[in-house]
mmCIF file of N, CA and C in Angstrom:
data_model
loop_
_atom_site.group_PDB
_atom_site.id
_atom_site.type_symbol
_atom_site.label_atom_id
_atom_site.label_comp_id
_atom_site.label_asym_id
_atom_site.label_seq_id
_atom_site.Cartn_x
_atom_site.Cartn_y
_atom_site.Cartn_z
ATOM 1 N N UNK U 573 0.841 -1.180 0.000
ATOM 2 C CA UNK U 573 0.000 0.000 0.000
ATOM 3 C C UNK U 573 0.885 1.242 0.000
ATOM 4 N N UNK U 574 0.308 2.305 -0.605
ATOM 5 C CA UNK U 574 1.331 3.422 -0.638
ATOM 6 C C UNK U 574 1.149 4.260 0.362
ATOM 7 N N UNK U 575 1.908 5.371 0.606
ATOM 8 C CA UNK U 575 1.924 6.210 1.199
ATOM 9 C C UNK U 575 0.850 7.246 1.741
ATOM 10 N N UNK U 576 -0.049 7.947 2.416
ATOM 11 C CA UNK U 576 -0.998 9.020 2.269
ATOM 12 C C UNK U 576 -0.844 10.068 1.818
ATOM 13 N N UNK U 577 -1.799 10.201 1.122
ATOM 14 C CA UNK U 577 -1.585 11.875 0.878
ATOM 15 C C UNK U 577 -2.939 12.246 0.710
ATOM 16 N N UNK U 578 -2.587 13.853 1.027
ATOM 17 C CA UNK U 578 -3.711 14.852 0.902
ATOM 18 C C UNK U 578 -4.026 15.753 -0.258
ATOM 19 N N UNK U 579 -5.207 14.760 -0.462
ATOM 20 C CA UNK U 579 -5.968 14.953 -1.955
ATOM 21 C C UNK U 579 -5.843 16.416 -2.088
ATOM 22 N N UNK U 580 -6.637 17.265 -0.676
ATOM 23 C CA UNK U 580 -7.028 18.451 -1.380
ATOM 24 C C UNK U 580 -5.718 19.616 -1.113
ATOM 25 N N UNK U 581 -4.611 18.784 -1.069
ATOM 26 C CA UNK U 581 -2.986 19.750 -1.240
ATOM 27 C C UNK U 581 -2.792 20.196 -2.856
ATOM 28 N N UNK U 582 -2.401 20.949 -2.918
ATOM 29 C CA UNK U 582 -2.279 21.382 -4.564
ATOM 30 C C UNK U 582 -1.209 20.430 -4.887
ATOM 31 N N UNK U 583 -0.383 20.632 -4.314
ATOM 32 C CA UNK U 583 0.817 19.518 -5.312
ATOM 33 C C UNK U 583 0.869 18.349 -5.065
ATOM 34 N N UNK U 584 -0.595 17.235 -4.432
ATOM 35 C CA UNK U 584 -0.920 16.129 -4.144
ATOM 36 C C UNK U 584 -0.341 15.224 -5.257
ATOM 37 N N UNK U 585 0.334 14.129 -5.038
ATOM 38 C CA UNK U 585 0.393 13.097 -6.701
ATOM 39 C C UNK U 585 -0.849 12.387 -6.738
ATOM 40 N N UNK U 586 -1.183 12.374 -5.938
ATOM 41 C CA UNK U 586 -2.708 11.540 -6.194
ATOM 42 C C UNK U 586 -3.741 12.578 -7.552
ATOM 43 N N UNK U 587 -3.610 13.582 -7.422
ATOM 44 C CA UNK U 587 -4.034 13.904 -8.524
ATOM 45 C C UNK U 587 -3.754 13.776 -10.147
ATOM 46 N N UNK U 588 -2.757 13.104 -10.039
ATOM 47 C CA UNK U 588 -2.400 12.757 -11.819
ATOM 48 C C UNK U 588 -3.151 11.134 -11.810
ATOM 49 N N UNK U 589 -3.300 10.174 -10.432
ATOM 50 C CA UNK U 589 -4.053 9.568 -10.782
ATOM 51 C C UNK U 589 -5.459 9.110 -11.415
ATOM 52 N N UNK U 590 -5.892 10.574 -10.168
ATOM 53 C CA UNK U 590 -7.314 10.283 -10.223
ATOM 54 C C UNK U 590 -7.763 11.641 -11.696
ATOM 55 N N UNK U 591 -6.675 11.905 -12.358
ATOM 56 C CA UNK U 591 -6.972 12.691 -13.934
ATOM 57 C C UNK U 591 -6.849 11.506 -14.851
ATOM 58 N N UNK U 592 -6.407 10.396 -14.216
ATOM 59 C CA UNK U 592 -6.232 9.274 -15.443
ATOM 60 C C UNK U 592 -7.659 8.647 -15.364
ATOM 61 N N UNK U 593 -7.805 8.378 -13.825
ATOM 62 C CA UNK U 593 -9.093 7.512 -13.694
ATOM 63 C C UNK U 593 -10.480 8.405 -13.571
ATOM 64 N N UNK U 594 -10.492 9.567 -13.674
ATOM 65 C CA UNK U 594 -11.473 10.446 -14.173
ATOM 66 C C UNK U 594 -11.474 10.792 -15.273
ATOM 67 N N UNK U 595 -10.971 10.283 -16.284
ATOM 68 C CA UNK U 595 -11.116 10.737 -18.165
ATOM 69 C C UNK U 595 -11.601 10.131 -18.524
ATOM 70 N N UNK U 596 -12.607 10.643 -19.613
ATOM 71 C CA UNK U 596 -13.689 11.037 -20.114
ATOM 72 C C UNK U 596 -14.225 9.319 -20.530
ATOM 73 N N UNK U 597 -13.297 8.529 -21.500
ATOM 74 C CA UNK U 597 -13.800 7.682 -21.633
ATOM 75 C C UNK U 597 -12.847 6.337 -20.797
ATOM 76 N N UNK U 598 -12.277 6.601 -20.034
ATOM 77 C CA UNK U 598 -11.644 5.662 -18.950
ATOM 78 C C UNK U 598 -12.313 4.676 -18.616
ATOM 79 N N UNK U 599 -13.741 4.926 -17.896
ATOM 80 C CA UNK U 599 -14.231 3.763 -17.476
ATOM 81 C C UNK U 599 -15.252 2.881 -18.345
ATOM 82 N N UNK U 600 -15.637 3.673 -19.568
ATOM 83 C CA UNK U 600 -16.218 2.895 -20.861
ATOM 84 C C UNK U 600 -15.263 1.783 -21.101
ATOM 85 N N UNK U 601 -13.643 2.177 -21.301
ATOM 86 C CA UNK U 601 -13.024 1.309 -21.968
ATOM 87 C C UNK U 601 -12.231 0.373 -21.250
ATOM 88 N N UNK U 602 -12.017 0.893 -20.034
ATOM 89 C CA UNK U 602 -11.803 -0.113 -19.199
ATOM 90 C C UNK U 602 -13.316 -1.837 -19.256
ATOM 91 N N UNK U 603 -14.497 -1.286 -18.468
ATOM 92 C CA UNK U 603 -15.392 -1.999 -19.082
ATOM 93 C C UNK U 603 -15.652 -2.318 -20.173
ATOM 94 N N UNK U 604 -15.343 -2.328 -21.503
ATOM 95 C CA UNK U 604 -15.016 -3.227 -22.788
ATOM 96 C C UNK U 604 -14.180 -4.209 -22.670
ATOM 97 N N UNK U 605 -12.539 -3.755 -22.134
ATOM 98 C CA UNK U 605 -11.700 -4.309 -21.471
ATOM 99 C C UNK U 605 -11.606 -5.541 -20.616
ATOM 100 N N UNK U 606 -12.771 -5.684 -20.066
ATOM 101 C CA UNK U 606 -13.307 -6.110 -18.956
ATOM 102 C C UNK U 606 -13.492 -7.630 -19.407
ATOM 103 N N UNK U 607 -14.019 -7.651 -20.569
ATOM 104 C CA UNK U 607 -13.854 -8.998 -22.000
ATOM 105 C C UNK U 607 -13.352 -10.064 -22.052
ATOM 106 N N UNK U 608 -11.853 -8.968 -21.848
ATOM 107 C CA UNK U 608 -10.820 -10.012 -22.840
ATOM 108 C C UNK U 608 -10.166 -8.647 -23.679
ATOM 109 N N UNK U 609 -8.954 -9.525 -23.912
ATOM 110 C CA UNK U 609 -8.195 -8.643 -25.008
ATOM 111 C C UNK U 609 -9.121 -8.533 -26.237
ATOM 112 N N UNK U 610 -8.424 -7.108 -26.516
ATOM 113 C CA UNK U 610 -9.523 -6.233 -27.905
ATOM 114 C C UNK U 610 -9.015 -5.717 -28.899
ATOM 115 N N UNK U 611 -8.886 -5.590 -30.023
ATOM 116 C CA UNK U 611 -7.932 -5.212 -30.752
ATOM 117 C C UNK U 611 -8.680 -3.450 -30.629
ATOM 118 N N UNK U 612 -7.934 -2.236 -31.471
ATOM 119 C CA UNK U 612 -8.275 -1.319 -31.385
ATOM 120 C C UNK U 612 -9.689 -0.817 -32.346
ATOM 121 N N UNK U 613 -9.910 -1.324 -33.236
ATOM 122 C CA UNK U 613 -11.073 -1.581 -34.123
ATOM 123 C C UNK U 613 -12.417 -2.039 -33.296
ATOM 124 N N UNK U 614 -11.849 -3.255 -32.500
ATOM 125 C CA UNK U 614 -13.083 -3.613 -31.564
ATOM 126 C C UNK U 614 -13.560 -2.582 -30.728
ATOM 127 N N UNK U 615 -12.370 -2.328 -29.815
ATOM 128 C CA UNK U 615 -13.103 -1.264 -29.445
ATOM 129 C C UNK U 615 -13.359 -0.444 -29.494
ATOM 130 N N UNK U 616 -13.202 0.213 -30.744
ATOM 131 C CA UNK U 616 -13.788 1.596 -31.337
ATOM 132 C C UNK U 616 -15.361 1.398 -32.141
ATOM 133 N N UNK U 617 -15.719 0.042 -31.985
ATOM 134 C CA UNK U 617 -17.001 -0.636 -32.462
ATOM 135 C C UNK U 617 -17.782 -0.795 -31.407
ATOM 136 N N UNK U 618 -17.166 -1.207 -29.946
ATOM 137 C CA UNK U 618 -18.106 -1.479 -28.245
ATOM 138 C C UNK U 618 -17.891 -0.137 -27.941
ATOM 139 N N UNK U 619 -17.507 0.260 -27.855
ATOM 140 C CA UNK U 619 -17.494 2.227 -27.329
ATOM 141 C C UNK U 619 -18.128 3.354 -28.019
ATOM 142 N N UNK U 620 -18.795 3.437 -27.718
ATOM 143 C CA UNK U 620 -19.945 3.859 -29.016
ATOM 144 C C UNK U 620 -19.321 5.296 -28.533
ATOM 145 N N UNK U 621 -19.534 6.315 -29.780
ATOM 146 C CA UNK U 621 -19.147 7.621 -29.608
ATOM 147 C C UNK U 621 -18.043 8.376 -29.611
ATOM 148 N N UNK U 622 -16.917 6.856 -29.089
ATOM 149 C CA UNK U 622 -15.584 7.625 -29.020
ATOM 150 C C UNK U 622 -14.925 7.992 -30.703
ATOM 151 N N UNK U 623 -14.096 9.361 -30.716
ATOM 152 C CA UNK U 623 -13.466 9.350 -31.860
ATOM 153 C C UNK U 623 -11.916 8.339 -32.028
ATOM 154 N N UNK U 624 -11.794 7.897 -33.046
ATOM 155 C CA UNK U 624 -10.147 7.514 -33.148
ATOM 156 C C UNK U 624 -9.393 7.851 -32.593
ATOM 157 N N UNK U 625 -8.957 9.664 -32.521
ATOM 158 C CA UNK U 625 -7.998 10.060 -31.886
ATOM 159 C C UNK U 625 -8.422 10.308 -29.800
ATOM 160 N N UNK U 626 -9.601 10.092 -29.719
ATOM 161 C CA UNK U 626 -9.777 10.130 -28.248
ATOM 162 C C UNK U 626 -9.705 8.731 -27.880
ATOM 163 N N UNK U 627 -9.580 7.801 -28.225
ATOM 164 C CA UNK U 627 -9.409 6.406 -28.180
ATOM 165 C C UNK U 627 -7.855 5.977 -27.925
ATOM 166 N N UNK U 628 -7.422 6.217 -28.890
ATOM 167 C CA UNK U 628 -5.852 6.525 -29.542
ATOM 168 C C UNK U 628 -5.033 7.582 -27.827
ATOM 169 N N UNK U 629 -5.708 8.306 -27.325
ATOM 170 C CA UNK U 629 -5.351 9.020 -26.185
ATOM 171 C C UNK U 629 -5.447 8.431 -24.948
ATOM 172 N N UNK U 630 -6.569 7.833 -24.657
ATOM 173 C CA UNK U 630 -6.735 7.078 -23.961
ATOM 174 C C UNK U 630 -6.445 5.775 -23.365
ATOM 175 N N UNK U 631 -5.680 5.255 -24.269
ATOM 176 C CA UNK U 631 -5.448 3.632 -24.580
ATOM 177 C C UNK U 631 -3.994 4.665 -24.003
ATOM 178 N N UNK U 632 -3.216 5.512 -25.199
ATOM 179 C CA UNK U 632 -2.050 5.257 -24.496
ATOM 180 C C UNK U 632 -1.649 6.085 -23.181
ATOM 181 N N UNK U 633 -2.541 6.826 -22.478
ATOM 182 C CA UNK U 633 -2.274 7.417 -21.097
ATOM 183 C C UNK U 633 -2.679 5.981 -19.960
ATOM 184 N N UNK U 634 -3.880 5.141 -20.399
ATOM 185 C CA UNK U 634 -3.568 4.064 -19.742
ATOM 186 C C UNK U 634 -2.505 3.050 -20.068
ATOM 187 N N UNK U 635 -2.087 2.319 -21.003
ATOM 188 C CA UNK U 635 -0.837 1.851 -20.765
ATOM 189 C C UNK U 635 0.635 2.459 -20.189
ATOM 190 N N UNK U 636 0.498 3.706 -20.330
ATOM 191 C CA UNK U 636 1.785 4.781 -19.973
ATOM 192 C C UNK U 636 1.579 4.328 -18.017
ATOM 193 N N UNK U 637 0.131 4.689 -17.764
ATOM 194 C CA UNK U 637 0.262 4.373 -16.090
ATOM 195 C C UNK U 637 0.423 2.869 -16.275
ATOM 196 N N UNK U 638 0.385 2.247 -16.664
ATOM 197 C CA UNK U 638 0.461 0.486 -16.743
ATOM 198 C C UNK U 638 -1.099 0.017 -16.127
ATOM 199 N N UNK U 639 -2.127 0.901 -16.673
ATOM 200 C CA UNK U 639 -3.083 0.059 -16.727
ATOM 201 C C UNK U 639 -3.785 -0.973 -17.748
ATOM 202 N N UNK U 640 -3.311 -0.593 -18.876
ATOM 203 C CA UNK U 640 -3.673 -1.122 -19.678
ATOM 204 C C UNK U 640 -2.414 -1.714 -20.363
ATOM 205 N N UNK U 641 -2.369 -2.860 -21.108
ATOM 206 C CA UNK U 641 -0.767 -3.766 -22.022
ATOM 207 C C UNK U 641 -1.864 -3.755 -23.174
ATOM 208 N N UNK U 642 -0.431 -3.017 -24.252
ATOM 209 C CA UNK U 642 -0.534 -3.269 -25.494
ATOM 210 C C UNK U 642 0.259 -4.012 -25.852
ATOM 211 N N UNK U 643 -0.238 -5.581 -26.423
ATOM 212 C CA UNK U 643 0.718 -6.486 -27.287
ATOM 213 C C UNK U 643 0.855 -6.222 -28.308
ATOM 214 N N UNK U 644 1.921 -6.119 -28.858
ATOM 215 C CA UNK U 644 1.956 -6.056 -30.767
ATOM 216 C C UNK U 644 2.506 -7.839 -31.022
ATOM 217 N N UNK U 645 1.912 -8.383 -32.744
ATOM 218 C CA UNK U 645 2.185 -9.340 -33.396
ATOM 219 C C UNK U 645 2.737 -8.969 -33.947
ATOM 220 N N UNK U 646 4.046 -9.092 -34.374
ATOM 221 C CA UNK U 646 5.022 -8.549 -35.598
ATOM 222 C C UNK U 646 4.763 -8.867 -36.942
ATOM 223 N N UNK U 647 4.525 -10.567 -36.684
ATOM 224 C CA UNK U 647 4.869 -11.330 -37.671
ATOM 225 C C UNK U 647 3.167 -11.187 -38.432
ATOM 226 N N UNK U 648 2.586 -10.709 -37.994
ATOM 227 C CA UNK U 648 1.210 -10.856 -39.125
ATOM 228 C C UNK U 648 1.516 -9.937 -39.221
ATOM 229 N N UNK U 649 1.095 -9.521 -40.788
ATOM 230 C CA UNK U 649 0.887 -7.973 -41.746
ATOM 231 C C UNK U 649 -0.197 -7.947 -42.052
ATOM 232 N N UNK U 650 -1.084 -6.972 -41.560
ATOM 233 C CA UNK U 650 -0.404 -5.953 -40.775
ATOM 234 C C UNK U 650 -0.433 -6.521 -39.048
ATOM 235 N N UNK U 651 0.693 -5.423 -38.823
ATOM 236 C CA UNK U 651 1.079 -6.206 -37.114
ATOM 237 C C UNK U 651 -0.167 -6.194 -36.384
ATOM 238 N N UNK U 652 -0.608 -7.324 -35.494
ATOM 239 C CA UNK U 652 -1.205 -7.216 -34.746
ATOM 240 C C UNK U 652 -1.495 -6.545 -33.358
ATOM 241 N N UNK U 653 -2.043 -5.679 -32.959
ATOM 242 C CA UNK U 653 -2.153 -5.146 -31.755
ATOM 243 C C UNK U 653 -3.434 -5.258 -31.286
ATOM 244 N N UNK U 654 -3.080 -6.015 -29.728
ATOM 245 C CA UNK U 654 -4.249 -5.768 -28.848
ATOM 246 C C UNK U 654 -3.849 -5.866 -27.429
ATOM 247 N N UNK U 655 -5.140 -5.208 -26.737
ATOM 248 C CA UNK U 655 -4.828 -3.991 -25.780
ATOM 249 C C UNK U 655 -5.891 -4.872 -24.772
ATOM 250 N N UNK U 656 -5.237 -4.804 -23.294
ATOM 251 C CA UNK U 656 -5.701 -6.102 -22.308
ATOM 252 C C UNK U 656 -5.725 -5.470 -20.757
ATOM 253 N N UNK U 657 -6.445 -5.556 -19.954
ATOM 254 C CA UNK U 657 -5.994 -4.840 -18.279
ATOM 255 C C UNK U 657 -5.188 -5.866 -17.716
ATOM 256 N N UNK U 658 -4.244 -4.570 -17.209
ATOM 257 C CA UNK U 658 -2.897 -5.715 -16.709
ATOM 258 C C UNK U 658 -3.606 -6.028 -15.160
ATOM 259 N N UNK U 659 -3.005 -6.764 -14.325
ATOM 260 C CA UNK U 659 -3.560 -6.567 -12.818
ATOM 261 C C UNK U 659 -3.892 -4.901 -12.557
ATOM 262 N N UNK U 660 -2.971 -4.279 -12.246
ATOM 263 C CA UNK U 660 -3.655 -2.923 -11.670
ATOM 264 C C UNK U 660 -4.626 -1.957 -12.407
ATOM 265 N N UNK U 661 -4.795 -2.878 -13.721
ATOM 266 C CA UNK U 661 -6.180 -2.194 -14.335
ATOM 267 C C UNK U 661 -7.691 -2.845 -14.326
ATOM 268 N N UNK U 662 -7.206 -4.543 -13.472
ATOM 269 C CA UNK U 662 -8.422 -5.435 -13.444
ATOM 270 C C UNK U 662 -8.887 -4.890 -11.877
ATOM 271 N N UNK U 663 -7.605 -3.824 -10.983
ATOM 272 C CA UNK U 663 -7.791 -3.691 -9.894
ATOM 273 C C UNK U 663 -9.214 -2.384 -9.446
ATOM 274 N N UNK U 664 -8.029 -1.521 -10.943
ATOM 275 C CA UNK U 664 -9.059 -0.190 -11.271
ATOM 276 C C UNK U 664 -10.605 -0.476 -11.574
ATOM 277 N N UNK U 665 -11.023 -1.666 -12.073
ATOM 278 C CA UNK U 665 -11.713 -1.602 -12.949
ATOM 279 C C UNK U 665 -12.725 -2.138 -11.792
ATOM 280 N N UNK U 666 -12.592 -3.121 -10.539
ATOM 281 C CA UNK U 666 -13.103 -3.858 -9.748
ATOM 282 C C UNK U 666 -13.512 -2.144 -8.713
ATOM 283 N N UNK U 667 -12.928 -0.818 -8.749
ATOM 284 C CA UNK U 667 -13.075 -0.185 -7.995
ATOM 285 C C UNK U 667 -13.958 0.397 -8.389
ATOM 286 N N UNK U 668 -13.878 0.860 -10.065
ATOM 287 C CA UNK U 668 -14.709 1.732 -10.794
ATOM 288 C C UNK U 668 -16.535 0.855 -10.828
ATOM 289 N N UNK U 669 -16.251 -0.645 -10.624
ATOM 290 C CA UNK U 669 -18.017 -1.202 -10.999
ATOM 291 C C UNK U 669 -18.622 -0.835 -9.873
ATOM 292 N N UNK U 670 -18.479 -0.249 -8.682
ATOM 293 C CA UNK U 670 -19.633 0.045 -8.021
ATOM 294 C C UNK U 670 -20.225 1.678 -8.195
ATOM 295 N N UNK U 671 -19.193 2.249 -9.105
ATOM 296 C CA UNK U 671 -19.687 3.520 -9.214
ATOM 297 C C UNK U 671 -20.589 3.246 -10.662
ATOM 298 N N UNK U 672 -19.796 2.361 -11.498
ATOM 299 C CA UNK U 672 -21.011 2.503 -12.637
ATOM 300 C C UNK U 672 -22.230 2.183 -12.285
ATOM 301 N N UNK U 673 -22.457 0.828 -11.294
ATOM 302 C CA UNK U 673 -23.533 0.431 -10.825
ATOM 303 C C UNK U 673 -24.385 1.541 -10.151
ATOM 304 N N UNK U 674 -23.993 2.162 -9.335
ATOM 305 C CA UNK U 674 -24.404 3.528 -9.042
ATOM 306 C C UNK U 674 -24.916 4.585 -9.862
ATOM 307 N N UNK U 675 -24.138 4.694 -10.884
ATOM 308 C CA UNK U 675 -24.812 5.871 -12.034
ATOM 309 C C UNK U 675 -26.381 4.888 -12.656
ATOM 310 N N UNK U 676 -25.813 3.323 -12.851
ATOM 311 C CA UNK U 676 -27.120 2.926 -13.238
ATOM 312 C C UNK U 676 -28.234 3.016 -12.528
ATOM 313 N N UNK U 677 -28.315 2.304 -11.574
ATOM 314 C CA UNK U 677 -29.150 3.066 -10.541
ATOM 315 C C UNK U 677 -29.794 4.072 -10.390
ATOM 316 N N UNK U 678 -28.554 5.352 -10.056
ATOM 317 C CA UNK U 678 -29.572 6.800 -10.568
ATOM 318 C C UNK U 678 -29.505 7.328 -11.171
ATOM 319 N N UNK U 679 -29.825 6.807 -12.414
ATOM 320 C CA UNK U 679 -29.794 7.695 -13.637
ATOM 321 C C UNK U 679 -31.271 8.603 -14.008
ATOM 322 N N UNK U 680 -31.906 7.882 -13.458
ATOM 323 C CA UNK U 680 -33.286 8.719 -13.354
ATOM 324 C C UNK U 680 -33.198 9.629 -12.475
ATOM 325 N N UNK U 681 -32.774 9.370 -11.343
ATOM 326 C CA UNK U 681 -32.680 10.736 -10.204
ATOM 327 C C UNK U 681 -31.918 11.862 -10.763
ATOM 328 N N UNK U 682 -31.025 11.435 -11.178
ATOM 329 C CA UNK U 682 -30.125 12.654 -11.563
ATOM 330 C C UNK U 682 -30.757 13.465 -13.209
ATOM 331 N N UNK U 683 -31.703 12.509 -13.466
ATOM 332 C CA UNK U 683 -32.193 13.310 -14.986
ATOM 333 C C UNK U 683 -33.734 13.990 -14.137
ATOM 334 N N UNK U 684 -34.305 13.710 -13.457
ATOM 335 C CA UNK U 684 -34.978 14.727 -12.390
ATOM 336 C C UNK U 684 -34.490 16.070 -11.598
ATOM 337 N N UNK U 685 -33.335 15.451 -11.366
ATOM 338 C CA UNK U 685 -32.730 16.689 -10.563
ATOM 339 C C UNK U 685 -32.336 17.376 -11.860
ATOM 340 N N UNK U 686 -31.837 17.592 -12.434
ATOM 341 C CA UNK U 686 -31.496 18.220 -13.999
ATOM 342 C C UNK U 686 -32.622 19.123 -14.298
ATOM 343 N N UNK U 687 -33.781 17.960 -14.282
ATOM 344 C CA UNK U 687 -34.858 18.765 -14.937
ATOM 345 C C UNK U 687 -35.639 19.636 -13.422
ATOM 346 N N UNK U 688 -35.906 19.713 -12.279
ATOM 347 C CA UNK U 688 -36.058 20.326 -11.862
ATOM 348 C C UNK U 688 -35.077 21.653 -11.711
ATOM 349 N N UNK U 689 -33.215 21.448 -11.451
ATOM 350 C CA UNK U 689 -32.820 22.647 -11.559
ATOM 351 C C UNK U 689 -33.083 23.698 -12.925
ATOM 352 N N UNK U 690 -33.313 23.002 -14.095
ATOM 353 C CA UNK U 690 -33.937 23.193 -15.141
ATOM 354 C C UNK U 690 -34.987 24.434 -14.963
ATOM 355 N N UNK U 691 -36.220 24.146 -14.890
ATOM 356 C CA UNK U 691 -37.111 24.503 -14.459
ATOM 357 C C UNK U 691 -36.747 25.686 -13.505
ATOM 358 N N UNK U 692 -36.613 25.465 -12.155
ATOM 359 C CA UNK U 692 -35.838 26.808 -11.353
ATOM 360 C C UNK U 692 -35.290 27.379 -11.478
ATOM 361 N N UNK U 693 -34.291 27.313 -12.851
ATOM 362 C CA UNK U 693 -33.370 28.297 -13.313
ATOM 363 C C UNK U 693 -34.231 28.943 -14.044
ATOM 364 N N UNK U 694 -35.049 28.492 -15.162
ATOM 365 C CA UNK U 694 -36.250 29.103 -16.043
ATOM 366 C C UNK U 694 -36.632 30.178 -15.595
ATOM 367 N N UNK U 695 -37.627 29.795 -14.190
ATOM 368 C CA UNK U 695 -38.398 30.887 -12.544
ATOM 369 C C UNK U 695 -37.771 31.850 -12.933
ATOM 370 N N UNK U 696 -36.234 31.508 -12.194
ATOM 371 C CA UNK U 696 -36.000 32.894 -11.841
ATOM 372 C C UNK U 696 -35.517 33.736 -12.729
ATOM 373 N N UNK U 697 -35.355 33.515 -14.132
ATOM 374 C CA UNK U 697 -35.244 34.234 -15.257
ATOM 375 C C UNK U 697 -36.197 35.196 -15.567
ATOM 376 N N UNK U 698 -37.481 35.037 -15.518
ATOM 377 C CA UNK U 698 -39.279 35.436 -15.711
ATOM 378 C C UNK U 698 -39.293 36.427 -14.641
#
């Protein structure tokens, strides 16, 4: 286990983590991930929405932290690459399912609360 630190210190390192594991499509592709190894095509086919180059960003800021291993095949042309959670991304990924489970959950509450601040912002415009 590592060391403590205090999140809300400005020069905390915990914050370059939690910028890896708070991007944008992190926990989509981690959960694709979640599979089995994927080549990059696949999952630009299970990730609905993402562009190439935000994919392409993502894949390599997670392998850079070593959450994610990219294998390359040399010997097939064209080389093969596919992209797999190493342990500390099957670790990430076991941390991140109770929050997705959570958004599933309230996804209606939070599209209520939306639409009521909605609405109250409207009010006090009038």
């Amino acid at each position: 286990m590592g060391a403590a630190h205090d999140l809300l210190a400005a020069r905390c390192p915990s914050w370059a983590v939690l910028n890896v594991v708070g991007a944008r499509w992190v926990p989509t592709v981690l959960n694709a991930l979640d599979a089995g190894p994927m080549r990059f095509t696949e999952l630009k086919k299970v990730v609905e929405g993402v562009t190439a180059k935000a994919l392409t960003e993502t894949l390599r800021a997670l392998e850079y932290d070593g959450i994610v291993d990219r294998v390359e095949t040399p010997s097939v042309t064209p080389p093969r690459v596919e992209y797999s959670l190493t342990p500390l991304g099957r670790s990430l990924f076991e941390v991140l399912t109770p929050v997705r489970e959570w958004a599933e959950q309230h996804v209606g509450d939070i599209a209520e609360a939306r639409r009521r601040y909605q609405l109250n912002a409207q009010a006090e415009t009038v």
